[in-house]
Amino acid sequence: MAAAKFDVPELKEYPIIPKLQKDAMAHSAPYVAKEQFQTQLGYPGELVDNWQQVAIDKMGELTEKYRSLQVFLDSCVKCGACTDKCHYYLGTTDPKNMPVARQDLFRKVYRRYYTLAGKLVPKLVGAEDLTEEVLDDWYTYFHQCSQCRRCSVYCPYGIDTAEISMAAREVMDAVGKGQKYCNEIIGKAQTLGNNLGLPEPALIDTLEGLEEDIEDETGVQVKMPLDVKGADVLLITPSADFFAEPHIDGLIGYAKVFHEAGISWTMSSYASEAANFGMFIGSYENMQKLALRIRQAALDLGVKRIVFGECGHAWRVAYSFLNTLAGPFDFLDSNYPVPQHICEVTHGLIQDGKLNLDKSRNDHMVLTYHDSCNVARASRMGDTAGGQFTIPRDIIKASCNHFYDMPEHAIKEGTYCCGGGGGLLTDDLIELRVKGAMPRMQALKQVTEQNGVTHMAAICAICKSQFSKVFPYYDFQMDQIVSVHQLVSNAIVLTGQTDGDSDDEDSKDAEEAA
Amino acid sequence: MSILFAILFYAATAILVFGLAYRIRKYIKTPAPLKIPTTPAPTSTPGVAFRMIKEITIFESLFKSNKWIWLFGWLFHFGMLLVLLRHLRYFTDPVWWWVSLLQPFGKYASIAMLVGLGGLLLRRIVVDRVRYISAPSDYLMLLLIIGIGATGALMTFVTHTDIVTLKSYMLGLMVFDIRTMPTDTILVIHLSLVILLMAIFPISKLLHAPGVFFSPTRNQVDNPREKRHISAWAIKLESSK
Ligand code: SF4
Ligand code: SF4
């Protein structure tokens, strides 16, 4: 591993709350979006002249549009309960990464212009004018929040810093100070259909290659259909599933599941992206545009169900917002929830005994599971509260013999973000990503040492990319992160599969080659 | 003195009532365009009610996050609740039976309240993270309530005030009949601080009290797939979609 240009946090045996180090991460900010990426989303190309006034007006507009923002700005009592809950604070020690301090960057301006106390006695209540310095702080620290909502679990009033980050980013976009990574991606997804800008021929190519691989491996013809009209299921998956590791193994897993269950399905080249980066910049309009592509694809292809692949933020937007943004979906089959998660589909099939899973095929791995923040704290699966925790675990346990959970404070609703969510998965923020991953690495190390865990499974495209990148900084291997449906894919014995018994050797070779 | 305090009381009550009504109206009127409950969240309305009751009575989330803040915060709030209920005896004649029953507990609750407040103040000063996030008003607010609690406790345990006259004054205030108020210093300080607290309530962080009921992450039912949830301003976007 190339030496890092910054200190990688040391993994302690037990989590500790670090001492504050002012401005420890003040130097970290992502690239600012250039004019072309701004204007395509309807924002000014660069910082507008009267930016202060525009920002203050926008702030007022947002507090009138979102009850969350209004209530959260008013309700914080500075109790401090959230101060040690953010992985970015734990990893960077910068006090402005404490959730309440992050909120306060926004709140002090709100107080100054929108509250009586802030107008009369600003010093007393910590209100401040919106200066260039404040704007810089916003740009820096609202791009050090992955909007993971861990803080919201622990706040006595449910104050969700993610909502404030989103609002701050929307205000910054409105004055012309957008973030390059997010805005460029949203533009691509709105025009080309996916975040990576993969054109249709590239998709077809990839899918054909995968079909051949599966056939070589299993002797079974498993289809990877694209734009098939009249299919029952439209699968929407993050575009990383088409090319990145280990995402692609997950995609193969979905295909095998559909094949084995005899479900007719298709993907769409028009809506070839599940992740909705519109949420990261707090833009209802941009989020809606992306959601409407999915509706359009479902209408054009005449499907009966919509199923989402493994992606955390995608699932949050799909589960919580798709119906609101792009519904009603009364043209779909009402026997299924709209949308469904691939894990719900697979889990249902396992329960009905429709899949033949040979757990021993995963015997070369000892697994743990990373609850992705947006799945854990902002969505659900199945029909009971907490299904998002049990369903993926049930699938993993049905697919392998060795599974251990990480410590309780680091999983389920207390889970730590991978460090790369919220539109921060960009190389310009690598230091932040590495440091922010620290709490997860610590918990992982614990089960590695205690239970001999060798691999961590996840159901989020960002988590998978982030971990492959940051693992080496903490002496783990890139390929220790796996897709949940990769485990299913390994374990499933397809009807008519020729390599009847497991061949560990082969899969190991394949892994090493990867 | 009696008249001055009467005016102040009426003014503070008006500020409190209208200020809070204004804020609450604002919270009600502001739409919540997207479902954002922090999950795992209840999937039914009774479930949400139960979640809210737990938040308000045992401070469930705070308990998960920090045992010290929880302990001090809980002592303070529940001490204060008992103390406030005990105070009903100054405003009712005859005194309701359950208020009489509460009297002995209410007395000691003031001590619990002060212990809680002291703990919170100490944390604010000692713990570097909490010190970092504190504005002057955060200390002043604690000192203000400590002042109210301490003067109140003094009158309960050390120098008693003329309760009979005080009660008659209070009962009079409620029917706009201004009678004489006892004027011992401790009582005057106590009442002045209470009036101040009432007046700043609607513009201070004490808004967390109504705020907690309106927090979308806590009060929403987790059913976005079953129910479409569209706000007025979002419908306008619809027509252009
Ligand atoms: S836990 Fe909530 S109320 Fe307490 S400081 Fe944090 S945001 Fe404010
Ligand atoms: S949402 Fe997550 S990243 Fe943002 S402040 Fe809260 S804990 Fe930190």
Short mmCIF file of C-alpha atoms and ligand atoms in Angstrom, two decimals, chain A residues 85-88 97 99 102 144-151 160-162, ligand 2:
data_model
loop_
_atom_site.label_atom_id
_atom_site.label_comp_id
_atom_site.label_asym_id
_atom_site.label_seq_id
_atom_site.Cartn_x
_atom_site.Cartn_y
_atom_site.Cartn_z
CA LYS A 85 -21.77 9.71 17.87
CA CYS A 86 -20.37 10.74 14.51
CA HIS A 87 -17.78 8.50 12.88
CA TYR A 88 -16.16 11.56 11.34
CA ASN A 97 -17.54 17.09 13.11
CA PRO A 99 -23.16 16.57 14.97
CA ARG A 102 -22.01 20.82 12.49
CA GLN A 144 -17.73 15.97 6.00
CA CYS A 145 -21.17 14.59 6.82
CA SER A 146 -22.28 11.42 5.10
CA GLN A 147 -25.88 12.03 6.13
CA CYS A 148 -25.84 8.67 7.87
CA ARG A 149 -28.28 9.70 10.64
CA ARG A 150 -26.41 8.00 13.44
CA CYS A 151 -26.70 11.20 15.44
CA ASP A 160 -31.16 14.64 12.25
CA THR A 161 -27.99 16.41 11.16
CA ALA A 162 -28.43 14.86 7.74
S1 SF4 C 2 -25.50 12.30 9.88
FE1 SF4 C 2 -23.80 10.88 10.27
S2 SF4 C 2 -22.05 11.89 9.32
FE2 SF4 C 2 -23.61 13.46 9.58
S3 SF4 C 2 -23.21 14.36 11.56
FE3 SF4 C 2 -24.70 12.74 11.93
S4 SF4 C 2 -23.43 10.99 12.47
FE4 SF4 C 2 -22.07 12.47 11.48
#
